Amino acid sequence: MKRQTYIAHGRLASREIRLDAARNQRHGIQVMAFEQLAARLAGGFAQTIDAETLRDAIQKALPENDLGELNAIKLLPGMTGAAADTLHKVWRTDIDLSARAGDHPRLDALATLEQAVLERLPSSMLRPVDLAFQAIARLGHAPALFDEIEIVGISELSPCWRDLLVKLAGTLPVRWNAGPRSVPEWLEGSAVEIIRSKPATPKVEAMSTASGYHEAIEALRWARELIANGIAKPSEIAIAAAAPAAYDDEFMALRADANIDLHFVHSIRVVTTRDGQTAAALADLLVRGISQGRLRRLTTLLSGSGPFQALPDGWQRVLPPDAPLSSANAWERLLSGLTADRWPDGIDHTAKLRTIVEKLSGGPGDAEEIGRAFLSGSSLRIWRKALLAGSAAAIDVTIDGLRQEDACEACVSVAWMPASALAASPRKFVRLLGLTSTGWPRRISEDRLLSDHIVPVAELDPLPVTAADRRDFETILCTTTEQVVLSRARRDNEGRLLGKSPLLRGHPEPRYVRRNRRPAHAMSETDRLLARPTDFGANDQARSAVACWSNWQRSAVTPHDGMVRADHPALLAALERVQSASSLTKLLRNPLGFTWSYALGIGAPGSAEEALVLDARQSGILLHETLDHAVRLLEGQGSLAGARSDQVIAAIEQASAIVAEQWQAEQAVPPLVVWRRTIEEARLTALNALQHPEPAFDGQKCYTEVPFGGQEAKSDGALPWDPAMAVEIADTGFKIWGYIDRLDLSGDGAQARVLDYKGGRLPPKPVTLQGGKELQRCLYAYAVKALLGDGVEIDAALLYPRDTEARHLEEPGVVLEELAGHLSAARASLLAGRAVIGPDNGGDYDDLSFALPANAANGYCPRKLEPAREALGDAALVWEAI
């Protein structure tokens, strides 16, 4: 059987030659790259030096050898890749580094590195020049191995292979099938048979788009149109760019939306796959340190494999949701406090979790061992490849740059490829992207290690990227048979104007394409609806959205502003729940927010990241917890009322330390310097609160964080009542619960003082209800009277520790009666379906402002507040209360 050997450039060209041979039942066909041909002829299991093995050898050689002036940078991230690129260029151009080592210290350093690398490579792996030398020595075997050689789709060959090709042509038939491509000058006069053909004359048109993303959209619209109209098969369509990586993210997202088989000839980023994301999650954890968020991400991607198999399902419930756990001390505090009852299966797995945490805390230095322990299959291969490609300290960056073969079949799909691949494997219908002044042709750049003054660029890289881009452009135009569309973007991703490529000269003037044009063939269903407002307007969702937007612009209350049907079950359920002071405040001042929070269960998204500073709410909680611990300590030593100043100070110091440790273990805290300052401020404020000169009762007993209405006690201390007892506000239908910051009781139980701590500043004027904002004093005083009996004399006050002043509530009974009326009106209004905005919507402390229309504080809220006041009627009177 006669053998036919084809030499092709790139995986796509090789696949298409094999596919054509299979379809036409042509036997004896072998397809390979020229490097593979040389290795086959050299024999003895000789092979070219693959990229991963080269990087591994360089990585091992760099720290062990004296590289002269490269010593300062040899261990920096990126050095392995730079050295590999330089050695590839040197070998392809047949530059003898050892012979030129005396010309420059850099050449001497690289010669030393080359020698060290070659010593570490397998003996079967040879440099191109050595491979070519051995192949030339065995030319007599070439006819038996290859019979006939035909080189297809190649416009140029590296200098290291040229002598071998010329000598092969003297031994067996060698054809250079150039077609309409240019033929290298060095082939003239050789025995290589050159086959030429006339250039194709495709229809050429040009267009300019708004941006690179718009270019990608228009490209897929064009491909969809060709396929839908039966003009072309997917395998006949190609989209190409000189540097396709700039468009990869856009095409990766759009191909899923368009539902078109789009093959990435140049491979895809590994982080677009689940295995790549798993490796990236582990890398992120090693480089930046273990935290709860990073551990949860890794656990989810591993799906219970690896060391996590030893933990029960749902084990992540033992992690406090608000704690970042971003330090070794935080993890130690958590693990030390875990008990069997915290685990889902009731068995203590703390030792297993501790082992996992300790292993992951090893850092990049243990990257190889950690990867073997946690990863498997493709994710482990990606991990090992990343360790070969760069430093373990920058493994997250390395993984982000790794690529892998696209699983989509190339020969039956629309191809997205580099221009060089398209020049080697033509298709009938072609669209070229990125034809801007800087994008195509690309500019020549010096080698990272061998600058132009050491080795001229023309010598080190005889096939410069600028010339290659021009040659590929001309090759594509003369090998495409049907249509070529030349596309360029008018602006880059940051809005800067882009110039035209010089390659567009002599071609039709680009057609200006608007971003919002109506395409004849949409890329996807989303694209179709966006381009055809009439079709989209017929959609129920679209009609609802338009009606909603129109109603938002009206100065009237509409169904899209919170008007719902009366006695809605969700509203009834929200009103029947036991209320807190904060929920009732929200009902009075923000009915819409009350509905979202308690009827629909919408909450503001939380963050487990470390905050720069605590917000006002968190600062208040910190102060309350410090005071709670301090008062319980003083009561345990006798009583707060009888404590000396030094005892109070000591109790505050101890309480502050306890609270700080708990916060660090359970939730996000600011950076250390800011956190220390925050703790100090809370300590001083707490000291002011406990030293405030309130008159002591006879036999006074102090209680802090006193639960009522069904709340559970926060500590094991004594309580003045049964916290499970219900507290109902008469004639309102509301039951309330909460925690009283501090309750002082006289020894005979006849007097009580309710203190509510306020971390903010003292208001300039006395307030009672403050428009519905201030309910704690009144509600807590009512709860104390309800639980201790009507015979107790109650004093309710707001204590402002920062200003060391208290504001006492005058006539609590009258105020409660007034509040009950406002609560009844609010309840009736909400049951009538008026869940509209109030004065607190869109404000600085509205945690649900993200659910309002954009810029609500300056547009929607001012426009709707007065109509809402009219709709609420009596329920809005509380806004004017002093």
Tab-separated table of N, CA, C and O in Angstrom, residues 535-547:
chain	number	residue	atom	x	y	z
A	535	ASP	N	-42.386	42.566	19.477
A	535	ASP	CA	-42.477	41.178	19.933
A	535	ASP	C	-42.309	41.087	21.442
A	535	ASP	O	-43.016	40.349	22.124
A	536	PHE	N	-41.346	41.855	21.947
A	536	PHE	CA	-41.124	41.825	23.382
A	536	PHE	C	-42.321	42.394	24.131
A	536	PHE	O	-42.688	41.917	25.209
A	537	GLY	N	-42.930	43.432	23.550
A	537	GLY	CA	-44.077	44.055	24.199
A	537	GLY	C	-45.279	43.141	24.314
A	537	GLY	O	-46.158	43.362	25.152
A	538	ALA	N	-45.340	42.110	23.477
A	538	ALA	CA	-46.455	41.161	23.554
A	538	ALA	C	-46.280	40.162	24.681
A	538	ALA	O	-47.211	39.430	25.017
A	539	ASN	N	-45.103	40.159	25.284
A	539	ASN	CA	-44.816	39.246	26.381
A	539	ASN	C	-45.445	39.771	27.673
A	539	ASN	O	-45.398	40.963	27.963
A	540	ASP	N	-46.049	38.865	28.453
A	540	ASP	CA	-46.694	39.290	29.703
A	540	ASP	C	-45.709	39.969	30.644
A	540	ASP	O	-46.040	40.961	31.300
A	541	GLN	N	-44.518	39.438	30.710
A	541	GLN	CA	-43.515	40.017	31.591
A	541	GLN	C	-43.149	41.431	31.135
A	541	GLN	O	-42.970	42.332	31.958
A	542	ALA	N	-43.053	41.621	29.828
A	542	ALA	CA	-42.726	42.950	29.315
A	542	ALA	C	-43.850	43.942	29.601
A	542	ALA	O	-43.597	45.090	29.994
A	543	ARG	N	-45.097	43.519	29.407
A	543	ARG	CA	-46.218	44.420	29.682
A	543	ARG	C	-46.242	44.830	31.146
A	543	ARG	O	-46.493	45.997	31.488
A	544	SER	N	-45.964	43.865	32.006
A	544	SER	CA	-45.935	44.177	33.430
A	544	SER	C	-44.805	45.146	33.760
A	544	SER	O	-44.981	46.084	34.553
A	545	ALA	N	-43.637	44.946	33.141
A	545	ALA	CA	-42.496	45.828	33.399
A	545	ALA	C	-42.775	47.249	32.930
A	545	ALA	O	-42.455	48.227	33.613
A	546	VAL	N	-43.386	47.388	31.756
A	546	VAL	CA	-43.710	48.724	31.232
A	546	VAL	C	-44.733	49.415	32.122
A	546	VAL	O	-44.609	50.608	32.437
A	547	ALA	N	-45.747	48.665	32.544
A	547	ALA	CA	-46.758	49.252	33.428
A	547	ALA	C	-46.142	49.673	34.754
A	547	ALA	O	-46.459	50.745	35.302
